[in-house]
Amino acid sequence: MNGDAGRPARSAGRGAAAAGSDVRTGLILALETSCDETAVAVVENGRRIRSNVIASQVAMHAATGGIVPEVAARAHLRWIVPVFDEAREVAGLADWAAVEAIAVTQGPGLAGSLLVGINFAKTLAYIHERPLVPVNHLEGHIYAAWLLDPDEPERPAPEFPAVALVVSGGHTFLVEMQDHLQYRLLGQTVDDAAGEAFDKVGRLLGLPYPGGPAIMRAAARATRGDIVFPRAWMGDSYNFSFSGLKTAARRAIEAERRAAGGELDDGTIAALAHGFQESVVDVLATKAGLAAERSGARTLILGGGVAANSVLRERVERRAAALSIPLVVPRPALCTDNAAMIGAAGFFRARAGERAGLALDAVPSLRLVE
Ligand code: KG4
Ligand code: ZN
């Protein structure tokens, strides 16, 4: 995370959020508004979910076939208070003294959307005199692997060293973690993110927004596997590239349309979706497996919205099983954007002493690793 605007201003009177005494209750109140989900959660000790409330804007953005940033920001403004109220109620949070820190996504994301969550978090931190902890959204996707549902039996935390593959709508990268909050970048996309490719190809196929889940459902209906798309292996690197695949898919879709003399039939859409998904999943699973093997990882972590994809989960699981290491992948609803993951990462950041002042600003292009 880069240390610019909003980094510690402890001596600046009102600029310092942590005016109250530090408590170590383990309870983190977390907010996430980086993109199109308004989310608030309460998480205990970086793991146990006490509440996790999400107001999704998906249906609203489906009407425009994608996110209009100003519309997203206004929707956050509309929903942040009711979502917060519900998260507090479900968690049974009556006393602010029980809250160790308030964690909020600082970036990356849409500026106007981030600002709603950040400003709300600042207000809470100021009024209730609790520390304010900025969290990188991508770090949240990794830390979703630590989460436990309210009624889920205890299970050991992911062991280090770990290799994490994060595949979301805006990012695709592989990192190695020797310990908490320490990342070594192994590779990343040189052009489109995997989720972005899913969304664009979904649109070309005439499927509803967002394209990822729609392509997964269409691909599951495929009865033929004769449409095969190229894989961009990027040499021996851990980098990814999906723009060539997107172009190949566009050409194939156009060719099938011409051959059909207009609309694509359902079987062809399914075959195209299947071919596309296979190409993305093959590259992602292969590189994640190789990275885990070569770095001697004891855990493989998969996260981000595209990790909700059942075929990707299964292929990466196979790679991990071949290496006799566990794959930790959150249930699908914890792979897509949520605030519980910010609460998990926020706990470890808070315990590492991370604090932001009340001048905290959004950083739309915040990086996880420099
Ligand atoms: O992590 P996320 O919820 O938001 C970002 O941080 O970007 O990821 C959203 C992305 C979208 O591109 C969406 O199409 C993709 O995750 N996605 C999927 C699936 N569910 C969501 N992609 C493939 N298969 C899915 N089942
Ligand atoms: Zn995300």
CSV table of C-alpha atoms and ligand atoms in Angstrom, one decimal:
chain,number,residue,atom,x,y,z
A,1,MET,CA,0.0,0.0,0.0
A,2,ASN,CA,1.4,3.4,-0.7
A,3,GLY,CA,1.8,5.8,2.0
A,4,ASP,CA,0.5,9.0,0.6
A,5,ALA,CA,-2.6,11.2,1.4
A,6,GLY,CA,-4.1,10.4,4.7
A,7,ARG,CA,-1.3,8.5,6.2
A,8,PRO,CA,-0.7,9.1,9.9
A,9,ALA,CA,-1.5,12.5,11.2
A,10,ARG,CA,-1.6,11.5,14.9
A,11,SER,CA,-0.3,14.7,16.2
A,12,ALA,CA,-2.7,16.8,14.2
A,13,GLY,CA,-5.4,17.1,16.9
A,14,ARG,CA,-8.7,16.4,15.1
A,15,GLY,CA,-6.6,14.9,12.3
A,16,ALA,CA,-5.9,11.8,14.4
A,17,ALA,CA,-8.8,9.4,14.4
A,18,ALA,CA,-7.5,7.3,17.3
A,19,ALA,CA,-8.3,9.8,20.0
A,20,GLY,CA,-9.8,7.1,22.3
A,21,SER,CA,-7.7,4.5,24.1
A,22,ASP,CA,-6.7,1.5,22.2
A,23,VAL,CA,-8.6,-1.6,23.0
A,24,ARG,CA,-7.8,-5.2,21.9
A,25,THR,CA,-11.2,-6.7,21.6
A,26,GLY,CA,-10.5,-8.2,18.2
A,27,LEU,CA,-13.7,-6.7,16.7
A,28,ILE,CA,-13.3,-4.8,13.5
A,29,LEU,CA,-16.1,-2.8,11.9
A,30,ALA,CA,-15.4,-2.8,8.1
A,31,LEU,CA,-16.7,-0.9,5.2
A,32,GLU,CA,-16.3,-1.6,1.5
A,33,THR,CA,-17.6,0.7,-1.3
A,34,SER,CA,-14.9,0.5,-3.9
A,35,CYS,CA,-17.1,-0.6,-6.8
A,36,ASP,CA,-20.7,-1.6,-7.0
A,37,GLU,CA,-21.5,-3.2,-3.7
A,38,THR,CA,-22.3,-1.2,-0.6
A,39,ALA,CA,-21.0,-3.5,2.2
A,40,VAL,CA,-20.5,-3.3,6.0
A,41,ALA,CA,-19.3,-6.2,8.2
A,42,VAL,CA,-18.3,-7.0,11.7
A,43,VAL,CA,-15.4,-9.5,12.0
A,44,GLU,CA,-13.8,-10.9,15.1
A,45,ASN,CA,-10.0,-11.6,15.3
A,46,GLY,CA,-9.6,-11.4,11.5
A,47,ARG,CA,-11.6,-14.5,11.0
A,48,ARG,CA,-15.1,-15.0,12.5
A,49,ILE,CA,-17.9,-13.2,10.7
A,50,ARG,CA,-20.3,-11.6,13.1
A,51,SER,CA,-22.3,-9.8,10.3
A,52,ASN,CA,-21.7,-9.3,6.6
A,53,VAL,CA,-24.3,-7.1,4.8
A,54,ILE,CA,-24.1,-6.3,1.1
A,55,ALA,CA,-26.4,-4.1,-1.0
A,56,SER,CA,-25.7,-5.1,-4.5
A,57,GLN,CA,-26.1,-2.7,-7.4
A,58,VAL,CA,-25.8,-5.5,-10.0
A,59,ALA,CA,-29.5,-5.3,-11.0
A,60,MET,CA,-29.2,-1.5,-11.4
A,61,HIS,CA,-26.1,-1.7,-13.6
A,62,ALA,CA,-27.5,-4.5,-15.7
A,63,ALA,CA,-29.8,-1.9,-17.2
A,64,THR,CA,-26.9,0.0,-18.6
A,65,GLY,CA,-24.8,-3.1,-19.3
A,66,GLY,CA,-22.0,-1.9,-17.0
A,67,ILE,CA,-21.2,0.5,-14.2
A,68,VAL,CA,-21.7,4.2,-14.6
A,69,PRO,CA,-19.4,5.6,-11.8
A,70,GLU,CA,-21.6,8.5,-10.7
A,71,VAL,CA,-24.7,6.2,-10.5
A,72,ALA,CA,-22.6,3.8,-8.4
A,73,ALA,CA,-21.5,6.5,-6.0
A,74,ARG,CA,-25.0,7.8,-5.6
A,75,ALA,CA,-26.3,4.3,-4.8
A,76,HIS,CA,-23.6,3.9,-2.1
A,77,LEU,CA,-24.8,7.2,-0.6
A,78,ARG,CA,-28.4,5.9,-0.6
A,79,TRP,CA,-27.5,2.5,0.9
A,80,ILE,CA,-24.6,3.1,3.3
A,81,VAL,CA,-26.7,4.0,6.3
A,82,PRO,CA,-29.3,1.1,6.1
A,83,VAL,CA,-26.5,-1.4,5.4
A,84,PHE,CA,-24.5,-0.1,8.4
A,85,ASP,CA,-27.6,-0.3,10.6
A,86,GLU,CA,-28.3,-3.9,9.7
A,87,ALA,CA,-24.6,-5.0,10.1
A,88,ARG,CA,-24.5,-3.5,13.5
A,89,GLU,CA,-27.8,-5.0,14.5
A,90,VAL,CA,-27.0,-8.5,13.2
A,91,ALA,CA,-23.6,-8.4,15.0
A,92,GLY,CA,-25.4,-7.3,18.2
A,93,LEU,CA,-23.0,-4.4,18.4
A,94,ALA,CA,-24.4,-2.1,21.2
A,95,ASP,CA,-21.2,-0.6,22.6
A,96,TRP,CA,-18.5,1.2,20.6
A,97,ALA,CA,-16.0,0.4,23.2
A,98,ALA,CA,-16.1,-3.2,21.9
A,99,VAL,CA,-14.9,-2.0,18.5
A,100,GLU,CA,-11.1,-2.3,18.2
A,101,ALA,CA,-10.9,-0.4,14.9
A,102,ILE,CA,-12.8,0.8,11.9
A,103,ALA,CA,-11.4,-0.6,8.6
A,104,VAL,CA,-12.2,0.9,5.2
A,105,THR,CA,-11.2,0.2,1.7
A,106,GLN,CA,-8.9,3.0,0.5
A,107,GLY,CA,-8.5,1.7,-3.0
A,108,PRO,CA,-8.2,0.6,-5.7
A,109,GLY,CA,-11.6,1.4,-7.1
A,110,LEU,CA,-13.9,4.1,-8.3
A,111,ALA,CA,-13.0,7.5,-6.7
A,112,GLY,CA,-16.6,8.6,-6.0
A,113,SER,CA,-17.6,5.2,-4.7
A,114,LEU,CA,-14.5,4.9,-2.4
A,115,LEU,CA,-15.2,8.4,-1.0
A,116,VAL,CA,-18.6,7.4,0.3
A,117,GLY,CA,-17.2,4.6,2.4
A,118,ILE,CA,-14.1,6.5,3.5
A,119,ASN,CA,-16.1,9.5,4.6
A,120,PHE,CA,-18.6,7.4,6.5
A,121,ALA,CA,-15.7,5.5,8.2
A,122,LYS,CA,-14.1,8.8,9.2
A,123,THR,CA,-17.2,10.1,10.7
A,124,LEU,CA,-17.6,6.9,12.8
A,125,ALA,CA,-13.9,7.0,13.8
A,126,TYR,CA,-14.2,10.7,14.8
A,127,ILE,CA,-17.5,10.4,16.7
A,128,HIS,CA,-16.7,7.2,18.5
A,129,GLU,CA,-13.0,7.8,18.9
A,130,ARG,CA,-11.9,4.6,17.3
A,131,PRO,CA,-8.8,4.0,15.2
A,132,LEU,CA,-9.2,4.2,11.4
A,133,VAL,CA,-7.4,1.6,9.4
A,134,PRO,CA,-7.1,1.8,5.6
A,135,VAL,CA,-7.2,-1.5,3.7
A,136,ASN,CA,-6.3,-2.3,0.1
A,137,HIS,CA,-9.2,-3.9,-1.6
A,138,LEU,CA,-7.0,-6.5,-3.2
A,139,GLU,CA,-5.5,-7.5,0.1
A,140,GLY,CA,-9.1,-8.0,1.2
A,141,HIS,CA,-9.6,-10.5,-1.6
A,142,ILE,CA,-6.6,-12.5,-0.3
A,143,TYR,CA,-7.7,-12.3,3.4
A,144,ALA,CA,-11.2,-13.6,2.5
A,145,ALA,CA,-9.3,-16.9,2.8
A,146,TRP,CA,-9.1,-16.4,6.6
A,147,LEU,CA,-12.8,-15.9,7.1
A,148,LEU,CA,-15.1,-18.2,9.0
A,149,ASP,CA,-18.9,-18.1,8.7
A,150,PRO,CA,-20.8,-17.5,12.0
A,151,ASP,CA,-21.7,-21.2,12.4
A,152,GLU,CA,-18.7,-22.7,10.6
A,153,PRO,CA,-16.5,-25.1,12.6
A,154,GLU,CA,-13.0,-23.8,13.5
A,155,ARG,CA,-10.3,-24.6,10.9
A,156,PRO,CA,-6.6,-23.7,10.9
A,157,ALA,CA,-5.6,-20.4,9.3
A,158,PRO,CA,-3.8,-20.6,6.0
A,159,GLU,CA,-0.1,-21.5,6.5
A,160,PHE,CA,2.8,-19.6,5.2
A,161,PRO,CA,4.5,-19.5,2.8
A,162,ALA,CA,1.4,-19.1,0.7
A,163,VAL,CA,0.8,-18.3,-3.0
A,164,ALA,CA,-2.3,-16.3,-3.7
A,165,LEU,CA,-4.0,-15.9,-7.1
A,166,VAL,CA,-6.4,-12.9,-7.2
A,167,VAL,CA,-8.7,-12.7,-10.1
A,168,SER,CA,-11.3,-9.9,-10.1
A,169,GLY,CA,-13.0,-7.5,-12.4
A,170,GLY,CA,-10.1,-5.1,-12.4
A,171,HIS,CA,-7.1,-7.2,-11.4
A,172,THR,CA,-5.4,-10.5,-12.1
A,173,PHE,CA,-2.1,-11.3,-10.2
A,174,LEU,CA,-0.1,-13.9,-8.4
A,175,VAL,CA,1.7,-13.1,-5.1
A,176,GLU,CA,3.8,-15.1,-2.7
A,177,MET,CA,3.4,-14.4,1.0
A,178,GLN,CA,6.0,-15.4,3.5
A,179,ASP,CA,4.0,-13.9,6.3
A,180,HIS,CA,1.0,-11.7,7.1
A,181,LEU,CA,0.8,-8.5,5.0
A,182,GLN,CA,4.0,-9.4,3.0
A,183,TYR,CA,3.6,-9.8,-0.7
A,184,ARG,CA,6.1,-10.6,-3.4
A,185,LEU,CA,4.6,-10.1,-6.8
A,186,LEU,CA,5.1,-13.1,-9.0
A,187,GLY,CA,3.1,-12.0,-12.1
A,188,GLN,CA,0.2,-9.9,-13.2
A,189,THR,CA,-1.9,-9.2,-16.3
A,190,VAL,CA,-0.2,-7.1,-18.9
A,191,ASP,CA,-3.6,-5.9,-20.3
A,192,ASP,CA,-7.1,-6.9,-19.3
A,193,ALA,CA,-8.1,-8.5,-16.0
A,194,ALA,CA,-9.7,-12.0,-16.3
A,195,GLY,CA,-13.1,-10.7,-15.0
A,196,GLU,CA,-13.0,-7.8,-17.5
A,197,ALA,CA,-12.5,-10.4,-20.3
A,198,PHE,CA,-15.4,-12.4,-19.0
A,199,ASP,CA,-17.6,-9.3,-18.9
A,200,LYS,CA,-16.6,-8.1,-22.4
A,201,VAL,CA,-17.1,-11.5,-24.0
A,202,GLY,CA,-20.4,-11.9,-22.2
A,203,ARG,CA,-21.6,-8.7,-23.7
A,204,LEU,CA,-20.4,-9.9,-27.2
A,205,LEU,CA,-22.4,-13.1,-26.7
A,206,GLY,CA,-25.5,-11.0,-25.8
A,207,LEU,CA,-25.5,-12.4,-22.2
A,208,PRO,CA,-26.7,-10.4,-19.3
A,209,TYR,CA,-24.3,-8.3,-17.1
A,210,PRO,CA,-22.1,-9.3,-15.4
A,211,GLY,CA,-20.6,-11.6,-18.0
A,212,GLY,CA,-18.7,-13.9,-15.6
A,213,PRO,CA,-21.6,-15.8,-14.0
A,214,ALA,CA,-23.5,-15.7,-17.2
A,215,ILE,CA,-20.6,-17.3,-19.2
A,216,MET,CA,-20.2,-19.9,-16.5
A,217,ARG,CA,-23.9,-20.8,-16.7
A,218,ALA,CA,-23.9,-20.9,-20.5
A,219,ALA,CA,-20.7,-22.9,-20.6
A,220,ALA,CA,-22.2,-25.5,-18.3
A,221,ARG,CA,-24.9,-26.1,-21.0
A,222,ALA,CA,-22.3,-26.8,-23.8
A,223,THR,CA,-22.7,-30.1,-25.5
A,224,ARG,CA,-19.8,-29.7,-27.9
A,225,GLY,CA,-16.2,-28.8,-27.1
A,226,ASP,CA,-15.0,-28.1,-30.6
A,227,ILE,CA,-14.6,-24.3,-30.2
A,228,VAL,CA,-11.1,-23.9,-28.9
A,229,PHE,CA,-9.4,-20.5,-28.2
A,230,PRO,CA,-5.7,-19.8,-27.9
A,231,ARG,CA,-3.9,-19.6,-24.5
A,232,ALA,CA,-1.5,-16.7,-23.9
A,233,TRP,CA,1.3,-18.4,-21.9
A,234,MET,CA,3.6,-15.4,-21.8
A,235,GLY,CA,6.7,-17.5,-22.0
A,236,ASP,CA,7.8,-18.9,-18.6
A,237,SER,CA,6.6,-15.9,-16.7
A,238,TYR,CA,3.7,-15.7,-14.3
A,239,ASN,CA,2.2,-12.8,-16.2
A,240,PHE,CA,-1.1,-13.0,-17.9
A,241,SER,CA,-2.7,-11.6,-21.0
A,242,PHE,CA,-6.3,-11.8,-22.0
A,243,SER,CA,-6.7,-9.1,-24.7
A,244,GLY,CA,-5.7,-11.5,-27.5
A,245,LEU,CA,-8.2,-14.1,-26.3
A,246,LYS,CA,-10.9,-11.4,-26.2
A,247,THR,CA,-10.1,-10.5,-29.9
A,248,ALA,CA,-10.1,-14.2,-30.9
A,249,ALA,CA,-13.5,-14.6,-29.1
A,250,ARG,CA,-14.9,-11.5,-30.9
A,251,ARG,CA,-13.8,-12.9,-34.3
A,252,ALA,CA,-15.2,-16.3,-33.6
A,253,ILE,CA,-18.5,-14.8,-32.4
A,254,GLU,CA,-18.7,-12.7,-35.6
A,255,ALA,CA,-17.9,-15.6,-37.8
A,256,GLU,CA,-20.6,-17.8,-36.1
A,257,ARG,CA,-23.1,-15.0,-36.5
A,258,ARG,CA,-22.3,-14.7,-40.2
A,259,ALA,CA,-22.6,-18.4,-40.6
A,260,ALA,CA,-25.9,-18.4,-38.8
A,261,GLY,CA,-27.1,-15.4,-40.8
A,262,GLY,CA,-28.0,-13.4,-37.7
A,263,GLU,CA,-28.7,-14.5,-34.2
A,264,LEU,CA,-26.7,-17.1,-32.4
A,265,ASP,CA,-28.5,-20.2,-31.2
A,266,ASP,CA,-28.2,-21.3,-27.6
A,267,GLY,CA,-26.0,-24.3,-28.4
A,268,THR,CA,-23.4,-22.1,-30.2
A,269,ILE,CA,-23.5,-19.5,-27.4
A,270,ALA,CA,-22.8,-22.3,-25.0
A,271,ALA,CA,-19.9,-23.7,-27.1
A,272,LEU,CA,-18.3,-20.3,-27.4
A,273,ALA,CA,-18.7,-19.6,-23.7
A,274,HIS,CA,-17.2,-23.0,-22.9
A,275,GLY,CA,-14.2,-22.5,-25.2
A,276,PHE,CA,-13.5,-19.0,-23.8
A,277,GLN,CA,-13.8,-20.2,-20.2
A,278,GLU,CA,-11.5,-23.2,-20.8
A,279,SER,CA,-8.9,-20.9,-22.1
A,280,VAL,CA,-9.0,-18.5,-19.2
A,281,VAL,CA,-9.2,-21.3,-16.6
A,282,ASP,CA,-6.4,-23.4,-18.1
A,283,VAL,CA,-3.9,-20.5,-17.9
A,284,LEU,CA,-4.9,-19.3,-14.4
A,285,ALA,CA,-4.9,-22.8,-12.9
A,286,THR,CA,-1.6,-23.9,-14.6
A,287,LYS,CA,0.2,-20.7,-13.5
A,288,ALA,CA,-1.1,-20.9,-9.9
A,289,GLY,CA,0.0,-24.5,-9.7
A,290,LEU,CA,3.4,-23.8,-11.1
A,291,ALA,CA,3.9,-20.8,-8.7
A,292,ALA,CA,2.9,-22.8,-5.7
A,293,GLU,CA,5.2,-25.7,-6.7
A,294,ARG,CA,8.2,-23.6,-7.4
A,295,SER,CA,8.0,-21.5,-4.3
A,296,GLY,CA,7.4,-24.4,-2.0
A,297,ALA,CA,4.1,-22.9,-0.8
A,298,ARG,CA,2.2,-24.7,2.0
A,299,THR,CA,-1.1,-23.1,1.0
A,300,LEU,CA,-2.6,-22.0,-2.2
A,301,ILE,CA,-5.1,-19.2,-2.0
A,302,LEU,CA,-7.7,-18.2,-4.6
A,303,GLY,CA,-9.7,-15.0,-4.4
A,304,GLY,CA,-11.5,-12.3,-6.2
A,305,GLY,CA,-14.9,-12.3,-8.1
A,306,VAL,CA,-13.7,-14.8,-10.8
A,307,ALA,CA,-12.8,-17.2,-8.1
A,308,ALA,CA,-16.6,-17.7,-7.7
A,309,ASN,CA,-16.3,-19.7,-11.0
A,310,SER,CA,-16.9,-23.4,-10.2
A,311,VAL,CA,-14.7,-24.6,-13.1
A,312,LEU,CA,-11.8,-22.4,-12.0
A,313,ARG,CA,-12.2,-23.6,-8.4
A,314,GLU,CA,-12.2,-27.2,-9.4
A,315,ARG,CA,-9.1,-26.9,-11.7
A,316,VAL,CA,-7.1,-25.0,-9.1
A,317,GLU,CA,-8.2,-27.6,-6.5
A,318,ARG,CA,-6.8,-30.3,-8.7
A,319,ARG,CA,-3.4,-28.5,-9.0
A,320,ALA,CA,-3.2,-28.1,-5.2
A,321,ALA,CA,-4.2,-31.7,-4.6
A,322,ALA,CA,-1.4,-32.8,-7.0
A,323,LEU,CA,1.0,-30.8,-4.8
A,324,SER,CA,-0.6,-32.2,-1.6
A,325,ILE,CA,-1.2,-28.7,-0.3
A,326,PRO,CA,-4.6,-27.2,0.7
A,327,LEU,CA,-6.4,-24.8,-1.6
A,328,VAL,CA,-8.2,-22.2,0.4
A,329,VAL,CA,-10.9,-20.6,-1.6
A,330,PRO,CA,-13.8,-18.7,0.1
A,331,ARG,CA,-17.4,-19.7,-0.7
A,332,PRO,CA,-18.5,-17.7,-3.9
A,333,ALA,CA,-20.3,-14.9,-2.0
A,334,LEU,CA,-17.0,-14.2,-0.1
A,335,CYS,CA,-15.0,-14.2,-3.4
A,336,THR,CA,-17.0,-11.3,-4.9
A,337,ASP,CA,-16.9,-7.9,-3.1
A,338,ASN,CA,-17.8,-7.8,0.5
A,339,ALA,CA,-16.8,-6.0,3.7
A,340,ALA,CA,-16.0,-9.1,5.8
A,341,MET,CA,-12.8,-9.5,3.8
A,342,ILE,CA,-11.8,-5.9,4.6
A,343,GLY,CA,-12.5,-6.7,8.2
A,344,ALA,CA,-10.1,-9.7,8.1
A,345,ALA,CA,-7.3,-7.8,6.4
A,346,GLY,CA,-8.1,-4.8,8.6
A,347,PHE,CA,-7.6,-6.8,11.8
A,348,PHE,CA,-4.1,-7.8,10.8
A,349,ARG,CA,-3.3,-4.2,9.6
A,350,ALA,CA,-4.7,-2.8,12.9
A,351,ARG,CA,-2.6,-5.2,15.0
A,352,ALA,CA,0.4,-4.2,12.9
A,353,GLY,CA,-0.2,-0.7,14.1
A,354,GLU,CA,-1.5,0.7,10.9
A,355,ARG,CA,-3.5,3.9,11.5
A,356,ALA,CA,-4.9,6.6,9.2
A,357,GLY,CA,-5.6,10.2,10.2
A,358,LEU,CA,-8.9,11.9,9.4
A,359,ALA,CA,-7.3,13.4,6.2
A,360,LEU,CA,-7.5,9.9,4.7
A,361,ASP,CA,-8.2,10.1,1.0
A,362,ALA,CA,-9.2,7.6,-1.6
A,363,VAL,CA,-6.5,6.2,-3.9
A,364,PRO,CA,-8.3,4.8,-7.0
A,365,SER,CA,-5.1,3.2,-8.4
A,366,LEU,CA,-3.7,2.0,-5.0
A,367,ARG,CA,-1.2,-0.8,-5.5
A,368,LEU,CA,-0.7,-3.8,-3.3
A,369,VAL,CA,3.0,-4.3,-4.2
A,370,GLU,CA,5.2,-1.5,-5.4
B,1,KG4,O1,-13.9,-9.0,-7.1
B,1,KG4,P1,-15.1,-8.6,-7.8
B,1,KG4,O2,-16.4,-8.8,-7.1
B,1,KG4,O3,-15.0,-7.0,-8.1
B,1,KG4,C1,-13.8,-6.4,-8.4
B,1,KG4,O4,-13.0,-6.2,-7.4
B,1,KG4,O5,-13.6,-6.2,-9.6
B,1,KG4,O6,-15.1,-9.2,-9.2
B,1,KG4,C2,-16.0,-9.0,-10.2
B,1,KG4,C3,-15.7,-9.8,-11.4
B,1,KG4,C4,-16.6,-9.5,-12.6
B,1,KG4,O7,-15.8,-9.3,-13.7
B,1,KG4,C5,-17.5,-10.7,-12.7
B,1,KG4,O8,-17.9,-11.0,-14.0
B,1,KG4,C6,-16.6,-11.8,-12.2
B,1,KG4,O9,-15.9,-11.2,-11.1
B,1,KG4,N1,-17.3,-13.0,-11.8
B,1,KG4,C7,-17.1,-14.2,-12.3
B,1,KG4,C8,-18.0,-15.1,-11.7
B,1,KG4,N2,-18.7,-14.4,-10.7
B,1,KG4,C9,-18.2,-13.1,-10.8
B,1,KG4,N3,-16.4,-14.6,-13.4
B,1,KG4,C10,-16.5,-15.9,-13.8
B,1,KG4,N4,-17.3,-16.8,-13.2
B,1,KG4,C11,-18.1,-16.4,-12.1
B,1,KG4,N5,-18.9,-17.3,-11.6
B,2,ZN,ZN,-13.1,-6.9,-5.8
